[in-house]
Coordinates of C-alpha atoms and ligand atoms in Angstrom, one line a residue:
X1 CA 0.1 0.3 0.2
X2 CA 1.6 4.0 0.4
X3 CA 3.7 2.8 2.9
X4 CA 5.7 1.4 0.5
X5 CA 6.3 5.0 -1.5
X6 CA 9.5 5.3 -0.2
X7 CA 10.0 9.1 -1.1
X8 CA 7.5 11.6 -3.0
X9 CA 8.5 14.6 -5.5
X10 CA 6.8 18.0 -3.9
X11 CA 5.8 19.9 -6.7
X12 CA 7.0 23.2 -5.6
X13 CA 4.1 26.2 -4.8
X14 CA 3.7 28.2 -7.7
X15 CA 5.4 31.4 -7.1
X16 CA 1.9 33.5 -7.1
X17 CA 0.0 31.7 -5.4
X18 CA 2.9 32.0 -2.7
X19 CA 2.9 35.0 -2.8
X20 CA -1.2 35.6 -2.2
X21 CA -1.0 33.2 0.8
X22 CA 1.9 35.3 2.0
X23 CA -0.6 38.7 1.5
X24 CA -3.2 39.5 4.7
X25 CA -6.9 39.1 3.4
X26 CA -9.3 41.4 4.2
X27 CA -12.5 40.9 4.0
X28 CA -14.1 41.6 0.3
X29 CA -17.3 44.5 0.5
X30 CA -18.2 47.0 -1.9
X31 CA -15.7 46.4 -3.9
X32 CA -12.5 46.7 -1.3
X33 CA -10.7 44.7 1.3
X34 CA -11.9 46.1 4.5
X35 CA -10.7 45.6 7.9
X36 CA -13.7 43.4 10.0
X37 CA -15.9 45.5 12.1
X38 CA -16.6 42.9 14.6
X39 CA -15.0 39.9 13.8
X40 CA -11.1 38.7 13.8
X41 CA -8.4 36.8 12.3
X42 CA -8.9 33.4 11.4
X43 CA -5.8 31.0 9.9
X44 CA -6.0 28.2 7.0
X45 CA -4.5 25.1 7.5
X46 CA -2.9 22.4 4.8
X47 CA -4.1 19.3 6.1
X48 CA -1.6 17.3 3.9
X49 CA 0.9 18.3 6.4
X50 CA -0.9 20.4 9.3
X51 CA 0.9 23.4 8.4
X52 CA -0.5 27.0 8.7
X53 CA -0.7 28.3 5.0
X54 CA -2.4 32.0 5.5
X55 CA -4.5 34.1 8.0
X56 CA -7.8 36.0 6.8
X57 CA -10.2 38.3 8.2
X58 CA -12.9 37.0 9.2
X59 CA -16.3 38.9 9.6
X60 CA -18.6 39.3 12.3
X61 CA -22.7 40.1 12.2
X62 CA -22.1 43.6 11.7
X63 CA -19.9 43.1 9.3
X64 CA -22.9 40.4 7.5
X65 CA -25.1 43.2 7.6
X66 CA -22.2 45.8 5.8
X67 CA -22.1 43.2 2.9
X68 CA -26.0 43.2 2.5
X69 CA -26.0 47.1 2.9
X70 CA -23.5 46.9 -0.3
X71 CA -24.9 44.3 -2.1
X72 CA -29.0 46.2 -1.5
X73 CA -26.9 49.2 -3.1
X74 CA -25.5 47.9 -6.2
X75 CA -29.2 46.8 -7.1
X76 CA -30.9 49.3 -6.9
X77 CA -32.5 50.9 -10.4
X78 CA -29.6 53.5 -11.0
X79 CA -26.8 51.4 -10.2
X80 CA -23.9 50.8 -12.5
X81 CA -25.0 46.9 -12.5
X82 CA -28.7 47.8 -13.1
X83 CA -28.1 50.1 -16.1
X84 CA -26.1 47.5 -17.6
X85 CA -26.7 45.9 -20.8
X86 CA -27.3 42.1 -20.7
X87 CA -24.4 41.8 -23.5
X88 CA -21.9 43.9 -20.6
X89 CA -23.1 41.9 -18.1
X90 CA -21.9 38.7 -20.5
X91 CA -18.5 41.0 -21.1
X92 CA -17.9 41.0 -17.4
X93 CA -18.5 37.6 -16.9
X94 CA -16.1 36.7 -20.0
X95 CA -13.4 38.2 -19.2
X96 CA -13.6 36.9 -15.4
X97 CA -13.4 33.3 -17.0
X98 CA -10.1 34.6 -19.3
X99 CA -8.8 35.4 -15.9
X100 CA -9.4 32.6 -13.8
X101 CA -7.8 30.6 -17.3
X102 CA -5.0 32.8 -16.9
X103 CA -4.5 32.1 -13.0
X104 CA -5.5 28.7 -13.4
X105 CA -2.3 26.9 -11.9
X106 CA -2.5 29.2 -9.0
X107 CA -5.4 29.3 -8.7
X108 CA -5.3 25.2 -8.3
X109 CA -2.4 25.7 -5.8
X110 CA -4.2 27.9 -3.7
X111 CA -7.5 25.2 -3.6
X112 CA -5.2 21.9 -3.4
X113 CA -2.7 23.3 -0.5
X114 CA -6.0 24.7 1.9
X115 CA -8.7 22.0 0.4
X116 CA -6.7 18.9 0.2
X117 CA -7.7 17.7 -2.8
X118 CA -4.6 16.4 -5.4
X119 CA -3.2 18.9 -7.6
X120 CA -3.9 17.8 -10.9
X121 CA -7.5 17.7 -9.6
X122 CA -7.6 21.1 -8.2
X123 CA -6.4 22.3 -11.4
X124 CA -8.1 19.9 -13.9
X125 CA -11.6 19.3 -12.5
X126 CA -12.3 22.6 -9.7
X127 CA -10.3 25.5 -11.4
X128 CA -11.0 24.3 -15.2
X129 CA -15.1 23.9 -14.5
X130 CA -15.9 26.6 -12.9
X131 CA -14.5 28.5 -15.4
X132 CA -17.0 26.6 -17.8
X133 CA -19.8 27.5 -15.3
X134 CA -18.4 31.4 -15.7
X135 CA -18.4 31.3 -19.4
X136 CA -21.9 28.8 -19.3
X137 CA -23.9 31.5 -17.1
X138 CA -22.3 34.2 -19.9
X139 CA -24.1 33.1 -22.7
X140 CA -27.1 32.8 -21.2
X141 CA -27.1 36.4 -19.8
X142 CA -28.5 37.9 -22.7
X143 CA -31.1 35.3 -23.7
X144 CA -33.0 35.8 -21.1
X145 CA -36.3 36.4 -22.3
X146 CA -40.0 37.2 -21.5
X147 CA -43.5 35.8 -23.3
X148 CA -45.9 37.5 -24.9
X149 CA -48.9 35.7 -23.3
X150 CA -51.7 35.2 -26.0
X151 CA -54.7 36.1 -23.3
X152 CA -58.5 35.7 -23.8
X153 CA -58.8 39.4 -23.3
X154 CA -59.8 41.6 -25.5
X155 CA -57.9 44.5 -26.3
X156 CA -55.6 43.6 -23.4
X157 CA -51.7 43.6 -24.3
X158 CA -49.8 40.7 -21.3
X159 CA -46.4 39.8 -21.7
X160 CA -43.7 38.4 -19.1
X161 CA -40.5 39.5 -17.9
X162 CA -38.1 38.2 -16.3
X163 CA -36.4 40.2 -13.8
X164 CA -33.4 39.6 -10.7
X165 CA -34.6 38.3 -7.7
X166 CA -32.7 40.5 -6.0
X167 CA -29.7 40.6 -3.2
X168 CA -29.2 36.2 -3.2
X169 CA -27.0 35.1 -0.3
X170 CA -25.4 32.6 -1.2
X171 CA -23.5 29.8 1.2
X172 CA -21.0 27.6 0.1
X173 CA -19.1 24.1 2.0
X174 CA -15.5 23.4 1.9
X175 CA -15.2 20.2 -0.3
X176 CA -15.5 22.5 -3.9
X177 CA -15.3 25.2 -3.3
X178 CA -14.3 27.5 -5.9
X179 CA -16.0 25.4 -8.0
X180 CA -19.2 25.9 -5.5
X181 CA -18.6 29.4 -5.4
X182 CA -19.2 29.5 -8.8
X183 CA -21.8 27.1 -9.2
X184 CA -24.4 30.0 -7.0
X185 CA -22.3 33.5 -8.2
X186 CA -22.3 32.5 -12.1
X187 CA -26.3 32.2 -12.6
X188 CA -26.9 34.9 -10.0
X189 CA -24.5 37.0 -11.7
X190 CA -26.4 35.7 -14.9
X191 CA -29.5 36.7 -13.7
X192 CA -28.6 40.1 -12.5
X193 CA -28.7 39.6 -8.8
X194 CA -26.2 41.2 -6.7
X195 CA -24.3 38.8 -3.8
X196 CA -22.9 38.3 -0.8
X197 CA -21.2 35.1 -0.7
X198 CA -19.9 33.5 2.2
X199 CA -17.1 30.7 1.8
X200 CA -16.3 27.0 4.3
X201 CA -14.1 28.9 7.2
X202 CA -11.6 26.1 6.4
X203 CA -11.8 26.9 2.9
X204 CA -12.0 30.6 1.9
X205 CA -8.8 31.2 0.2
X206 CA -10.0 30.4 -3.3
X207 CA -12.9 33.3 -3.3
X208 CA -10.4 35.7 -2.1
X209 CA -8.1 35.1 -4.4
X210 CA -11.6 34.8 -7.3
X211 CA -12.7 38.1 -5.7
X212 CA -9.6 40.3 -6.4
X213 CA -9.8 38.4 -9.8
X214 CA -13.8 39.7 -10.2
X215 CA -12.1 43.1 -9.2
X216 CA -9.9 43.3 -11.6
X217 CA -13.1 41.9 -14.4
X218 CA -14.4 45.1 -13.9
X219 CA -17.2 44.5 -12.0
X220 CA -19.0 47.2 -10.0
X221 CA -18.3 47.5 -6.6
X222 CA -21.1 45.4 -4.2
X223 CA -22.3 43.0 -7.4
X224 CA -20.0 40.6 -5.3
X225 CA -19.3 40.3 -1.6
X226 CA -17.0 38.0 -0.3
X227 CA -17.1 37.4 3.4
X228 CA -15.5 34.5 5.5
X229 CA -16.6 33.7 8.9
X230 CA -18.0 31.2 10.8
X231 CA -21.3 30.0 9.5
X232 CA -23.5 29.3 12.7
X233 CA -22.7 32.8 13.2
X234 CA -22.9 34.8 10.1
X235 CA -25.7 32.4 8.2
X236 CA -28.7 33.5 10.4
X237 CA -27.5 37.5 9.8
X238 CA -27.6 36.6 6.0
X239 CA -30.9 34.3 5.6
X240 CA -33.0 36.6 7.9
X241 CA -31.8 39.7 6.1
X242 CA -35.2 41.6 5.8
X243 CA -32.7 43.0 2.2
X244 CA -31.8 39.4 1.0
X245 CA -34.2 37.9 -1.1
X246 CA -33.0 34.1 -2.4
X247 CA -30.4 31.9 -0.2
X248 CA -28.6 29.3 -2.4
X249 CA -27.2 27.0 -0.5
X250 CA -24.6 23.9 -0.6
X251 CA -24.1 21.5 2.6
X252 CA -25.2 19.5 5.8
X253 CA -28.7 18.4 5.2
X254 CA -28.6 19.5 9.2
X255 CA -27.6 23.2 8.3
X256 CA -30.2 22.9 5.1
X257 CA -33.1 22.5 7.5
X258 CA -32.2 25.2 9.6
X259 CA -31.8 27.7 6.7
X260 CA -35.1 26.7 5.1
X261 CA -36.9 27.4 9.1
X262 CA -35.4 30.8 8.7
X263 CA -36.2 31.7 5.5
X264 CA -39.8 30.6 5.4
X265 CA -40.3 33.8 8.3
X266 CA -39.3 36.1 5.4
X267 CA -40.9 34.2 2.7
X268 CA -37.1 33.9 0.9
X269 CA -36.6 31.8 -2.5
X270 CA -34.5 28.9 -0.9
X271 CA -31.8 26.1 -3.2
X272 CA -30.7 23.5 -0.9
X273 CA -28.2 21.0 -2.4
X274 CA -27.2 18.8 0.7
X275 CA -26.3 15.4 1.6
X276 CA -26.0 12.3 0.3
X277 CA -25.8 8.0 0.6
X278 CA -25.6 7.0 -3.0
X279 CA -26.3 3.4 -4.3
X280 CA -24.0 2.5 -7.3
X281 CA -25.3 -0.9 -8.3
X282 CA -23.1 -3.2 -10.3
X283 CA -25.3 -6.3 -12.5
X284 CA -23.4 -9.6 -12.7
X285 CA -23.2 -8.3 -16.7
X286 CA -21.9 -5.4 -16.5
X287 CA -17.9 -4.0 -17.6
X288 CA -16.1 -5.1 -14.4
X289 CA -13.4 -3.4 -15.8
X290 CA -15.5 0.1 -16.4
X291 CA -17.5 -0.8 -13.1
X292 CA -14.6 -1.3 -10.4
X293 CA -12.7 1.9 -11.5
X294 CA -15.9 3.3 -11.8
X295 CA -17.4 2.2 -8.4
X296 CA -14.1 3.0 -7.0
X297 CA -13.7 6.6 -8.4
X298 CA -17.2 7.6 -7.2
X299 CA -16.2 6.9 -3.6
X300 CA -12.4 7.6 -3.1
X301 CA -12.6 11.0 -5.2
X302 CA -12.6 14.2 -3.3
X303 CA -11.4 11.2 -0.4
X304 CA -14.7 10.4 -0.4
X305 CA -16.0 13.8 0.3
X306 CA -18.5 14.4 -2.0
X307 CA -22.4 14.9 -1.3
X308 CA -22.6 12.6 -4.8
X309 CA -20.5 9.8 -3.5
X310 CA -21.5 6.6 -4.7
X311 CA -21.0 5.2 -0.7
X312 CA -23.2 1.9 -0.8
X313 CA -22.4 -1.0 -3.5
X314 CA -24.8 -2.7 -4.4
X315 CA -23.6 -5.7 -6.4
X316 CA -25.5 -9.0 -8.4
X317 CA -24.7 -12.0 -5.9
X318 CA -23.3 -14.1 -8.9
X319 CA -20.1 -11.5 -8.8
X320 CA -19.9 -10.6 -5.4
X321 CA -17.1 -12.3 -4.7
X322 CA -15.5 -11.3 -7.9
X323 CA -16.6 -8.2 -6.6
X324 CA -14.4 -7.5 -3.1
X325 CA -11.0 -9.2 -4.4
X326 CA -10.6 -7.0 -7.6
X327 CA -12.1 -4.0 -5.4
X328 CA -9.3 -5.3 -3.2
X329 CA -6.8 -5.3 -5.7
X330 CA -7.6 -1.6 -7.0
X331 CA -7.9 0.3 -3.7
X332 CA -4.4 -1.4 -2.7
X333 CA -3.2 0.7 -5.2
X334 CA -4.2 3.9 -4.9
X335 CA -1.3 6.2 -3.9
X336 CA -2.4 8.5 -0.9
X337 CA -0.5 11.1 0.3
X338 CA 0.2 15.1 0.4
X339 CA -2.0 16.6 -2.7
X340 CA 1.1 18.4 -4.5
X341 CA 3.4 15.0 -4.1
X342 CA 3.6 14.2 -7.8
X343 CA 1.6 10.9 -7.7
X344 CA -0.4 11.0 -4.9
X345 CA -3.8 10.0 -6.0
X346 CA -6.0 10.6 -2.4
X347 CA -5.3 13.7 -1.1
X348 CA -6.1 14.3 2.9
X349 CA -9.4 14.9 5.0
X350 CA -10.2 17.9 5.4
X351 CA -9.8 18.0 9.3
X352 CA -8.9 16.3 12.5
X353 CA -12.4 16.5 13.5
X354 CA -13.4 14.9 10.1
X355 CA -11.4 12.4 10.4
X356 CA -12.7 11.5 14.2
X357 CA -16.1 11.4 12.1
X358 CA -15.2 9.0 9.7
X359 CA -12.8 6.8 12.2
X360 CA -16.2 6.8 14.6
X361 CA -17.8 5.7 11.8
X362 CA -15.4 3.0 11.2
X363 CA -15.5 2.0 14.9
X364 CA -19.3 1.3 15.1
X365 CA -19.8 -0.2 11.5
X366 CA -17.1 -2.8 12.9
X367 CA -19.1 -3.6 16.4
X368 CA -22.1 -4.0 14.2
X369 CA -19.9 -6.8 12.8
X370 CA -18.9 -5.6 9.3
X371 CA -15.6 -7.0 8.0
X372 CA -13.0 -5.0 6.5
X373 CA -11.8 -5.7 2.7
X374 CA -9.4 -3.3 3.1
X375 CA -7.7 0.0 3.8
X376 CA -9.8 1.2 7.7
X377 CA -6.3 2.4 9.0
X378 CA -5.1 6.6 9.9
X379 CA -2.2 6.8 8.0
X380 CA 0.9 7.2 9.7
X381 CA 3.6 7.7 7.6
X382 CA 2.9 11.1 6.8
X383 CA 1.6 14.2 9.0
X384 CA -1.6 15.3 8.2
X385 CA -4.6 13.8 7.9
X386 CA -4.7 10.9 6.1
X387 CA -7.2 7.6 5.5
X388 CA -6.7 4.5 3.7
X389 CA -9.2 3.9 1.2
X390 CA -11.5 1.6 2.8
X391 CA -14.2 -1.3 1.7
X392 CA -16.3 -2.8 4.3
X393 CA -18.9 -5.8 3.7
X394 CA -20.6 -7.9 5.8
X395 CA -23.1 -5.0 6.6
X396 CA -26.8 -5.0 7.0
X397 CA -29.3 -2.3 5.3
X398 CA -30.3 -1.0 8.9
X399 CA -27.0 -0.2 9.9
X400 CA -25.3 3.5 10.4
X401 CA -22.4 2.7 7.9
X402 CA -25.2 2.2 5.6
X403 CA -27.9 4.3 6.5
X404 CA -25.3 7.7 6.7
X405 CA -23.4 9.8 4.9
X406 CA -19.9 9.4 6.3
X407 CA -18.7 11.9 3.9
X408 CA -14.7 10.0 4.1
X409 CA -13.0 7.2 1.7
X410 CA -15.6 4.6 3.0
X411 CA -17.1 2.4 0.2
X412 CA -19.9 -0.4 1.9
X413 CA -20.7 -3.3 -0.3
X414 CA -24.1 -5.7 0.0
X415 CA -24.9 -8.7 -2.0
X416 CA -28.6 -8.2 -4.1
X417 CA -30.6 -10.6 -5.9
X418 CA -33.6 -8.6 -7.7
X419 CA -33.8 -5.5 -9.7
X420 CA -36.7 -4.4 -8.1
X421 CA -35.4 -5.8 -4.7
X422 CA -32.0 -3.0 -5.6
X423 CA -34.5 -0.3 -6.7
X424 CA -36.9 -0.6 -2.9
X425 CA -33.1 -1.2 -1.2
X426 CA -31.6 1.6 -3.2
X427 CA -34.3 4.1 -2.1
X428 CA -35.2 3.2 1.3
X429 CA -33.0 6.5 2.5
X430 CA -33.7 9.7 3.3
X431 CA -31.7 11.3 0.9
X432 CA -32.1 11.2 -3.1
X433 CA -28.8 13.2 -4.8
X434 CA -27.5 9.7 -7.0
X435 CA -27.4 6.6 -8.1
X436 CA -25.6 4.8 -10.7
X437 CA -26.2 1.6 -12.5
X438 CA -23.3 -0.8 -13.9
X439 CA -24.9 -3.3 -16.8
X440 CA -24.4 -4.0 -20.8
X441 CA -28.3 -3.9 -20.6
X442 CA -29.4 -0.7 -22.0
X443 CA -33.6 -1.9 -21.2
X444 CA -32.5 -3.3 -17.8
X445 CA -30.8 0.2 -17.0
X446 CA -33.3 2.2 -18.3
X447 CA -35.9 0.7 -15.7
X448 CA -34.1 0.5 -13.2
X449 CA -32.8 4.4 -13.2
X450 CA -37.4 5.3 -13.9
X451 CA -37.3 3.7 -10.5
X452 CA -35.0 5.1 -8.7
X453 CA -35.8 8.5 -6.4
X454 CA -33.2 10.4 -7.1
X455 CA -31.5 13.6 -9.2
X456 CA -29.0 12.3 -11.0
X457 CA -28.1 8.5 -12.2
X458 CA -25.0 7.5 -14.0
X459 CA -25.4 4.6 -16.6
X460 CA -21.7 3.0 -17.2
X461 CA -20.4 6.0 -15.8
X462 CA -20.4 7.9 -12.5
X463 CA -20.5 11.7 -11.0
X464 CA -20.2 13.4 -14.6
X465 CA -20.4 16.9 -14.8
X466 CA -21.4 19.7 -16.6
X467 CA -21.6 23.2 -16.4
X468 CA -25.3 22.6 -18.6
X469 CA -26.5 19.6 -16.7
X470 CA -28.7 20.4 -13.7
X471 CA -27.8 18.7 -10.4
X472 CA -29.7 18.6 -7.7
X473 CA -31.3 15.9 -5.0
X474 CA -35.3 14.5 -3.9
X475 CA -36.0 14.0 -0.5
X476 CA -33.7 15.2 2.3
X477 CA -30.9 16.1 -0.5
X478 CA -32.4 19.1 -1.1
X479 CA -34.7 21.2 -3.6
X480 CA -33.7 23.5 -6.2
X481 CA -30.8 22.9 -8.9
X482 CA -27.5 24.3 -8.9
X483 CA -26.0 24.0 -13.2
X484 CA -27.9 24.0 -15.9
X485 CA -30.3 26.5 -17.7
X486 CA -32.5 25.7 -14.6
X487 CA -30.7 27.6 -12.4
X488 CA -31.1 30.6 -14.0
X489 CA -34.3 30.2 -12.8
X490 CA -34.0 30.4 -9.1
X491 CA -32.4 33.4 -9.8
X492 CA -35.4 35.3 -11.8
X493 CA -38.6 36.3 -11.0
X494 CA -41.3 37.1 -13.5
X495 CA -42.9 40.0 -14.0
X496 CA -47.0 39.8 -15.4
X497 CA -47.3 43.4 -17.3
X498 CA -51.3 44.2 -19.0
X499 CA -51.7 47.2 -21.0
X500 CA -54.8 48.3 -22.4
X501 CA -54.7 48.8 -25.8
X502 CA -57.7 51.0 -26.4
X503 CA -56.1 53.7 -24.8
Ligands
NAP1 P1 -22.2 22.6 6.9 O1 -21.0 22.5 8.0 O2 -23.5 22.2 6.4 O3 -21.4 24.1 6.6 C1 -22.0 24.3 4.7 C2 -22.1 25.9 5.1 O4 -22.6 26.1 5.9 C3 -20.3 26.4 5.7 O5 -20.1 27.8 4.6 C4 -20.8 26.7 7.0 O6 -19.9 27.5 7.1 C5 -22.1 27.3 6.4 N1 -23.0 27.6 8.4 C6 -23.0 26.8 8.9 N2 -23.8 26.9 10.1 C7 -24.6 27.5 9.5 C8 -25.6 28.2 9.8 N3 -26.5 27.9 10.8 N4 -26.3 28.8 8.8 C9 -26.1 29.1 7.8 N5 -24.7 28.5 7.3 C10 -24.5 27.8 8.2 O7 -21.5 21.4 5.9 P2 -19.8 21.2 5.7 O8 -20.2 20.1 7.0 O9 -19.4 22.4 5.7 O10 -19.9 19.9 4.1 C11 -20.5 18.9 4.4 C12 -21.9 18.6 3.7 O11 -22.4 19.1 2.5 C13 -22.0 17.5 3.3 O12 -23.4 16.8 4.2 C14 -22.2 17.2 2.0 O13 -23.2 15.9 1.5 C15 -22.7 17.9 1.2 N6 -22.5 19.0 0.3 C16 -23.7 19.0 -0.5 C17 -23.7 19.0 -1.7 C18 -24.6 18.8 -2.5 O14 -25.1 19.7 -4.2 N7 -25.8 18.3 -2.3 C19 -22.5 19.4 -1.7 C20 -21.0 19.7 -1.2 C21 -21.7 19.3 -0.1 P3 -18.4 27.3 8.2 O15 -18.5 25.4 8.0 O16 -17.6 28.0 7.4 O17 -18.7 27.9 9.7
MG2 MG1 -7.7 24.4 5.0

């Protein structure tokens, strides 16, 4: 396993990233870098080494009010952002995407160091897809149209207009910091909203660099405000603020429920992307080379810290032993290490507390009778927060390890016999985010897909993502969708205008 890798080549930190990390980082409010009124300072750690990599300001409640006030002022009818043509808004978004591309390597280094994901993943997935999102929504900006409605009322003209919902609070988690920020910022800005973005305190750095690029691109002050800080302190202020009209949140189901409750009081528009416990289902007729690789990637990418992780693997009984043996072999080859080591395939967990959570699940699974097929041990040959990629079996449908989101590199493998049975068991979850199906029989795959109560189904693949394809959940995985044309809708209101043509 990874202990056999004696020494690693560490990629040096990109000089621009090193320079950025060494600088002072304040709050980005109303187009300026400003010291907190009632917040303070926080530090960012490299989870791969435990070392401090940067310090940055965190906002307090007064700062949250200042950030919302800036977004409100930027949304006034005569403010530059509001009088700007849609095509000009598009040009700003395209300019931002170009700047992000120019600084892709630097952004990737910042993101990898702060979040623990392997550098190549940060560059070629997180930052690359963030850029694609900005471009995709830039393209929509001047294609948001109303309609003329053929009403059954004489002499009346009726038309609809699409208008931005107003000030949007965007609250994002630590697992895909810049990417999820752009999932929300890009459609909000395309729609013409103004925004306050609260990153997760553990991973605020990449969006602070993004704020500088937003400034360089020429967005008017107050259109994007970036407010690092504690969610439990700033979240309620943002969610309950009477002038915040829309909340787009990605994070845990627990916090999502709290946001929904608070937002109900002000009749706020809310989009929630929450947790998951997604089923990945392999039939005996699947291409096993693809299925094994896909099943491993579905749970070990991003060290399992993915809302859509394929964390429950259902295997048709005749191939159970084969799949377990091949998964074991495959998992043993995964190189765990520091995110800037050249050959690292799986980086650290985000924090010690996340490690404790995951290890508690492993202990509980063991006492519930689970058998470890491979992995399960924290890594001791590295500094930082490392856990071996882990596969468990001999688990029951009611075990916590099968029902609850672990958010770590832990896969449970369960046998099944029939399509209807596996559909029922896959659906027997409070979550409904995603599912994978592996079979050469496309009719069977689609029959099963129809039965699954989830927001995304991946057939002979897993975890695909594209700026144009909506993503989100059923049930306690949330409501609304990120990405795609659909997410634009959540930042728009429809105004219906009637005109009496006789006057
Ligand atoms: P979390 O604790 O819910 O945090 C998410 C964000 O909400 C952070 O910015 C956090 O701030 C903030 N927050 C915390 N308490 C809040 C409150 N009372 N009001 C408003 N905001 C508050 O989730 P996490 O542990 O960071 O992320 C992991 C979870 O996110 C997992 O459950 C995962 O499934 C889910 N997730 C879902 C998706 C999806 O698309 N469905 C994507 C990624 C992650 P601080 O942490 O800075 O205090
Ligand atoms: Mg960090």
